[in-house]
Tab-separated table of C-alpha atoms and ligand atoms in Angstrom:
chain	number	residue	atom	x	y	z
A	1	MET	CA	13.140	13.093	-9.779
A	2	GLU	CA	11.248	15.618	-7.682
A	3	HIS	CA	8.613	14.249	-5.307
A	4	PRO	CA	6.101	17.054	-4.740
A	5	LYS	CA	3.470	16.158	-2.135
A	6	THR	CA	0.084	17.877	-2.001
A	7	TYR	CA	-1.960	17.485	1.190
A	8	SER	CA	-5.682	16.557	1.056
A	9	CYS	CA	-8.198	15.656	3.731
A	10	THR	CA	-11.771	14.523	4.200
A	11	GLU	CA	-13.981	13.380	7.087
A	12	ILE	CA	-15.887	10.095	7.207
A	13	SER	CA	-18.196	8.289	9.640
A	14	THR	CA	-17.268	4.738	10.658
A	15	PRO	CA	-18.621	2.156	13.134
A	16	GLY	CA	-15.911	3.353	15.584
A	17	GLY	CA	-16.612	7.080	15.214
A	18	ASP	CA	-15.830	9.954	12.858
A	19	LEU	CA	-12.368	9.981	11.311
A	20	ILE	CA	-10.261	12.514	9.466
A	21	ILE	CA	-8.516	10.975	6.477
A	22	GLU	CA	-5.509	13.070	5.556
A	23	GLY	CA	-2.083	13.182	4.020
A	24	PRO	CA	0.664	13.125	3.066
A	25	VAL	CA	1.434	13.884	6.728
A	26	ALA	CA	4.840	15.233	7.856
A	27	PRO	CA	6.952	13.204	10.331
A	28	GLU	CA	6.758	15.905	13.032
A	29	ARG	CA	2.959	15.722	13.036
A	30	LEU	CA	2.937	11.917	13.082
A	31	ALA	CA	5.223	12.000	16.116
A	32	GLU	CA	2.523	13.910	18.048
A	33	TYR	CA	-0.088	11.171	17.526
A	34	GLU	CA	-0.602	7.803	19.149
A	35	PHE	CA	-0.937	4.553	17.185
A	36	HIS	CA	-4.142	2.616	17.982
A	37	ALA	CA	-3.397	-0.569	19.968
A	38	GLY	CA	-5.168	-2.617	17.268
A	39	LEU	CA	-2.625	-1.749	14.558
A	40	THR	CA	-0.614	-4.958	14.852
A	41	ALA	CA	-0.664	-6.516	11.341
A	42	PHE	CA	2.962	-5.654	10.561
A	43	ARG	CA	4.673	-4.761	13.865
A	44	VAL	CA	3.711	-3.805	17.415
A	45	PRO	CA	2.039	-0.349	17.244
A	46	GLU	CA	4.929	1.700	18.735
A	47	LYS	CA	7.463	0.120	16.336
A	48	GLN	CA	5.137	0.660	13.368
A	49	LYS	CA	4.664	4.282	14.422
A	50	GLN	CA	8.461	4.800	14.330
A	51	ALA	CA	8.650	3.067	10.915
A	52	VAL	CA	5.876	5.285	9.559
A	53	ILE	CA	7.604	8.441	10.869
A	54	GLY	CA	10.771	7.298	9.088
A	55	ILE	CA	8.901	6.761	5.810
A	56	ALA	CA	7.219	10.181	6.019
A	57	GLY	CA	10.682	11.770	6.163
A	58	LEU	CA	11.941	10.070	2.988
A	59	PRO	CA	11.968	12.232	-0.161
A	60	GLU	CA	9.601	9.828	-1.970
A	61	GLY	CA	7.812	8.606	1.193
A	62	ARG	CA	4.138	9.265	1.750
A	63	ILE	CA	1.946	8.486	4.749
A	64	ILE	CA	-1.813	8.946	4.642
A	65	ILE	CA	-3.613	8.451	7.959
A	66	ALA	CA	-7.090	7.954	9.380
A	67	ARG	CA	-7.209	9.914	12.630
A	68	HIS	CA	-9.626	9.987	15.564
A	69	GLY	CA	-8.495	13.021	17.554
A	70	SER	CA	-4.856	12.281	18.324
A	71	VAL	CA	-5.154	8.534	17.683
A	72	ILE	CA	-4.101	7.068	14.341
A	73	ALA	CA	-6.679	4.379	13.528
A	74	GLY	CA	-5.428	3.493	10.053
A	75	TYR	CA	-2.699	4.327	7.599
A	76	VAL	CA	-1.226	3.563	4.205
A	77	THR	CA	2.465	3.864	3.297
A	78	TYR	CA	4.264	4.534	-0.003
A	79	LEU	CA	8.037	4.377	-0.477
A	80	TYR	CA	10.699	2.945	-2.756
A	81	PRO	CA	10.795	-0.875	-2.691
A	82	ASP	CA	13.190	-2.610	-0.304
A	83	PRO	CA	16.639	-2.804	-1.981
A	84	MET	CA	16.615	-6.574	-1.308
A	85	GLU	CA	13.542	-7.027	-3.521
A	86	ARG	CA	13.574	-7.400	-7.293
A	87	TRP	CA	11.364	-4.313	-7.680
A	88	ALA	CA	14.341	-2.182	-6.606
A	89	GLU	CA	16.730	-3.794	-9.081
A	90	ALA	CA	15.460	-1.816	-12.052
A	91	GLN	CA	16.436	1.354	-10.121
A	92	MET	CA	13.403	3.223	-11.355
A	93	ASP	CA	12.953	6.543	-9.596
A	94	ASN	CA	9.285	6.546	-10.642
A	95	LEU	CA	8.367	3.165	-9.122
A	96	ILE	CA	7.074	3.279	-5.545
A	97	GLU	CA	5.460	0.616	-3.417
A	98	LEU	CA	2.288	0.765	-1.406
A	99	GLY	CA	4.065	-0.990	1.442
A	100	ALA	CA	1.279	-1.420	3.973
A	101	ILE	CA	-2.360	-0.567	4.521
A	102	GLU	CA	-3.996	-1.239	7.863
A	103	VAL	CA	-7.142	-0.183	9.729
A	104	ALA	CA	-7.714	-0.927	13.438
A	105	ALA	CA	-10.539	-3.452	13.918
A	106	PRO	CA	-13.130	-1.097	15.546
A	107	TYR	CA	-13.014	1.154	12.463
A	108	ARG	CA	-13.188	-1.538	9.790
A	109	GLY	CA	-16.065	-1.886	7.363
A	110	GLY	CA	-16.562	1.893	7.190
A	111	ASN	CA	-14.721	2.594	3.944
A	112	VAL	CA	-11.562	3.689	5.774
A	113	ALA	CA	-9.203	1.681	3.555
A	114	LYS	CA	-10.881	2.936	0.391
A	115	SER	CA	-10.787	6.526	1.706
A	116	LEU	CA	-7.063	6.236	2.541
A	117	LEU	CA	-6.449	5.246	-1.068
A	118	ASP	CA	-8.789	7.906	-2.420
A	119	ILE	CA	-6.911	10.659	-0.552
A	120	SER	CA	-3.570	9.167	-1.679
A	121	PHE	CA	-4.484	9.348	-5.344
A	122	ARG	CA	-6.110	12.775	-5.163
A	123	ASP	CA	-2.540	14.059	-5.404
A	124	ASP	CA	-1.963	14.433	-9.150
A	125	ALA	CA	1.768	13.730	-8.600
A	126	MET	CA	0.782	10.054	-8.193
A	127	ASN	CA	0.262	9.984	-11.972
A	128	ASP	CA	4.047	10.237	-12.381
A	129	TYR	CA	4.570	6.860	-10.681
A	130	ILE	CA	4.090	3.172	-11.191
A	131	VAL	CA	2.665	2.220	-7.790
A	132	ILE	CA	3.013	-1.450	-6.922
A	133	SER	CA	1.638	-3.501	-4.069
A	134	THR	CA	2.893	-6.976	-3.228
A	135	GLU	CA	0.111	-8.847	-1.496
A	136	TYR	CA	1.161	-11.748	0.718
A	137	TYR	CA	-1.562	-13.666	2.513
A	138	TRP	CA	0.588	-13.914	5.667
A	139	HIS	CA	-0.029	-10.195	6.287
A	140	TRP	CA	-3.789	-10.614	6.149
A	141	ASP	CA	-5.958	-10.727	9.262
A	142	LEU	CA	-7.605	-14.074	8.479
A	143	GLU	CA	-8.236	-14.813	12.155
A	144	ASN	CA	-10.375	-11.790	13.023
A	145	THR	CA	-12.135	-11.407	9.672
A	146	ARG	CA	-12.839	-15.154	9.454
A	147	LEU	CA	-12.418	-14.875	5.690
A	148	SER	CA	-10.783	-17.605	3.614
A	149	VAL	CA	-7.608	-16.586	1.746
A	150	TRP	CA	-9.678	-16.520	-1.472
A	151	GLU	CA	-12.332	-14.236	0.024
A	152	TYR	CA	-9.608	-11.981	1.472
A	153	LYS	CA	-7.894	-11.860	-1.908
A	154	GLU	CA	-11.165	-10.620	-3.465
A	155	VAL	CA	-11.494	-7.957	-0.736
A	156	MET	CA	-7.939	-6.747	-1.421
A	157	LYS	CA	-8.609	-6.672	-5.178
A	158	LYS	CA	-11.737	-4.591	-4.519
A	159	ILE	CA	-9.970	-2.149	-2.158
A	160	MET	CA	-6.932	-1.673	-4.429
A	161	GLY	CA	-9.139	-1.667	-7.522
A	162	SER	CA	-11.049	1.348	-6.152
A	163	VAL	CA	-8.099	3.536	-7.257
A	164	GLY	CA	-7.321	1.675	-10.463
A	165	MET	CA	-4.783	-0.843	-9.166
A	166	GLU	CA	-4.882	-4.059	-11.165
A	167	MET	CA	-3.375	-7.517	-10.862
A	168	PHE	CA	-0.154	-8.039	-12.848
A	169	ALA	CA	1.500	-11.387	-13.601
A	170	THR	CA	5.013	-12.019	-12.289
A	171	ASP	CA	7.405	-14.917	-11.703
A	172	ASP	CA	8.634	-13.437	-8.384
A	173	PRO	CA	9.131	-16.528	-6.176
A	174	GLU	CA	7.608	-14.995	-3.027
A	175	ILE	CA	4.453	-14.106	-4.903
A	176	THR	CA	4.198	-17.393	-6.784
A	177	SER	CA	4.831	-19.339	-3.550
A	178	HIS	CA	1.071	-19.231	-2.857
A	179	PRO	CA	-1.749	-18.713	-5.355
A	180	ALA	CA	-3.521	-16.207	-3.066
A	181	ASN	CA	-0.502	-13.865	-3.185
A	182	MET	CA	-0.524	-11.273	-5.938
A	183	LEU	CA	1.202	-8.288	-7.455
A	184	MET	CA	-1.020	-5.275	-8.047
A	185	ALA	CA	-0.006	-2.066	-9.759
A	186	ARG	CA	-1.281	1.227	-11.078
A	187	ILE	CA	0.575	2.867	-13.942
A	188	GLY	CA	0.161	6.634	-13.668
A	189	SER	CA	-1.110	8.494	-16.723
A	190	ARG	CA	2.220	10.334	-17.251
A	191	VAL	CA	4.497	7.266	-16.934
A	192	ASP	CA	6.626	6.920	-20.101
A	193	LEU	CA	6.826	3.808	-22.264
A	194	ASP	CA	10.465	3.079	-21.306
A	195	SER	CA	9.459	2.822	-17.649
A	196	ILE	CA	6.552	0.522	-18.498
A	197	GLU	CA	8.950	-1.661	-20.496
A	198	LYS	CA	11.418	-1.786	-17.549
A	199	PHE	CA	8.570	-2.731	-15.202
A	200	ASN	CA	7.560	-5.537	-17.587
A	201	GLU	CA	11.149	-6.824	-17.599
A	202	VAL	CA	11.480	-6.793	-13.816
A	203	ARG	CA	8.202	-8.705	-13.412
A	204	PHE	CA	9.652	-11.664	-15.345
A	205	LYS	CA	13.195	-12.774	-14.759
A	206	ASN	CA	12.708	-16.233	-16.240
A	207	ARG	CA	10.965	-15.163	-19.404
A	208	PHE	CA	12.559	-18.124	-21.221
A	209	PHE	CA	10.004	-20.353	-19.504
A	210	TYR	CA	6.960	-18.323	-20.563
B	1	LIG	C1	0.042	-4.397	0.933
B	1	LIG	C2	-0.688	-4.746	2.195
B	1	LIG	O1	-0.681	-4.004	3.112
B	1	LIG	S1	-1.499	-6.234	2.236
B	1	LIG	C3	-2.231	-6.306	3.831
B	1	LIG	C4	-3.534	-5.578	3.931
B	1	LIG	N1	-3.735	-5.270	5.335
B	1	LIG	C5	-4.297	-6.150	6.208
B	1	LIG	O2	-4.769	-7.230	5.833
B	1	LIG	C6	-4.256	-5.708	7.669
B	1	LIG	C7	-5.491	-6.162	8.436
B	1	LIG	N2	-6.745	-5.737	7.790
B	1	LIG	C8	-7.140	-4.445	7.772
B	1	LIG	O3	-6.441	-3.559	8.259
B	1	LIG	C9	-8.467	-4.125	7.094
B	1	LIG	O4	-9.320	-5.225	7.243
B	1	LIG	C10	-8.340	-3.782	5.586
B	1	LIG	C11	-7.249	-2.711	5.392
B	1	LIG	C12	-7.959	-5.007	4.754
B	1	LIG	C13	-9.699	-3.259	5.084
B	1	LIG	O5	-10.000	-2.054	5.775
B	1	LIG	P1	-11.515	-1.465	5.839
B	1	LIG	O6	-11.416	-0.046	6.221
B	1	LIG	O7	-12.374	-2.333	6.650
B	1	LIG	O8	-11.959	-1.591	4.306
B	1	LIG	P2	-13.156	-0.762	3.631
B	1	LIG	O9	-14.225	-0.519	4.639
B	1	LIG	O10	-12.597	0.427	2.923
B	1	LIG	O11	-13.687	-1.864	2.612
B	1	LIG	C14	-13.603	-1.781	1.222
B	1	LIG	C15	-14.433	-2.874	0.605
B	1	LIG	O12	-13.972	-4.166	1.037
B	1	LIG	C16	-15.016	-4.857	1.715
B	1	LIG	N3	-14.486	-5.518	2.908
B	1	LIG	C17	-13.586	-5.025	3.774
B	1	LIG	N4	-13.385	-5.910	4.771
B	1	LIG	C18	-14.204	-6.967	4.517
B	1	LIG	C19	-14.477	-8.194	5.179
B	1	LIG	N5	-13.851	-8.528	6.326
B	1	LIG	N6	-15.382	-9.035	4.627
B	1	LIG	C20	-16.011	-8.728	3.482
B	1	LIG	N7	-15.801	-7.569	2.793
B	1	LIG	C21	-14.912	-6.719	3.318
B	1	LIG	C22	-15.988	-3.797	2.142
B	1	LIG	O13	-17.295	-4.328	2.288
B	1	LIG	C23	-15.915	-2.807	1.007
B	1	LIG	O14	-16.680	-3.281	-0.087
B	1	LIG	P3	-17.584	-2.274	-1.003
B	1	LIG	O15	-16.590	-1.425	-1.734
B	1	LIG	O16	-18.334	-3.209	-1.897
B	1	LIG	O17	-18.425	-1.499	-0.054
């Protein structure tokens, strides 16, 4: 499968200042920028920057960033699921995962997350994919937001829902290990029925029990 990537950008005002929301961004450009010190949800900022550069260089990888000058204040990643996860087992070349979305605290509450998703899905090529997102509450910033897991879950549903991602049922043990965890997905308008069927099969491995 080809993975054409079409760049888009926009500018928004946030509590922390004006930001450019843009992408997909090439690895060489990402290397020139600095990761904001507040981007710590998944890894320490420098490590996450290297991971993001790696993803941008993958054929299917996409990185959309929120940038204040040369500082990356937020980002979202898309790539094939980890081979260790069940989502990779179906070996679907049109299934990609929104792996991480993060906005540094000073820029939160200014529609940055929603804008990152908006720019992502402005690329019509996204309609060729099933885009999944596995939401685990242990990645959420419960401490700083002071939200309960249930409130945070609603926020994530709202953010992901802004681009048509919906909750899908699954028997994946990591997701079912806590009721706040969830699988969300968006099935692009050009995804064929066979792929949808495969996705349905991979969501339930113990269908006998359902
Ligand atoms: C697959 C994964 O990556 S799961 C992990 C998700 N990432 C994290 O939890 C990392 C830490 N958290 C963050 O980086 C940020 O808080 C994010 C990404 C969750 C949200 O980023 P923001 O830029 O603040 O979100 P944004 O401003 O676009 O908000 C979208 C909506 O959610 C609401 N919202 C966002 N944060 C909050 C909050 N703390 N409390 C209440 N509502 C909130 C907004 O009010 C807005 O609602 P509206 O559409 O009705 O106006």
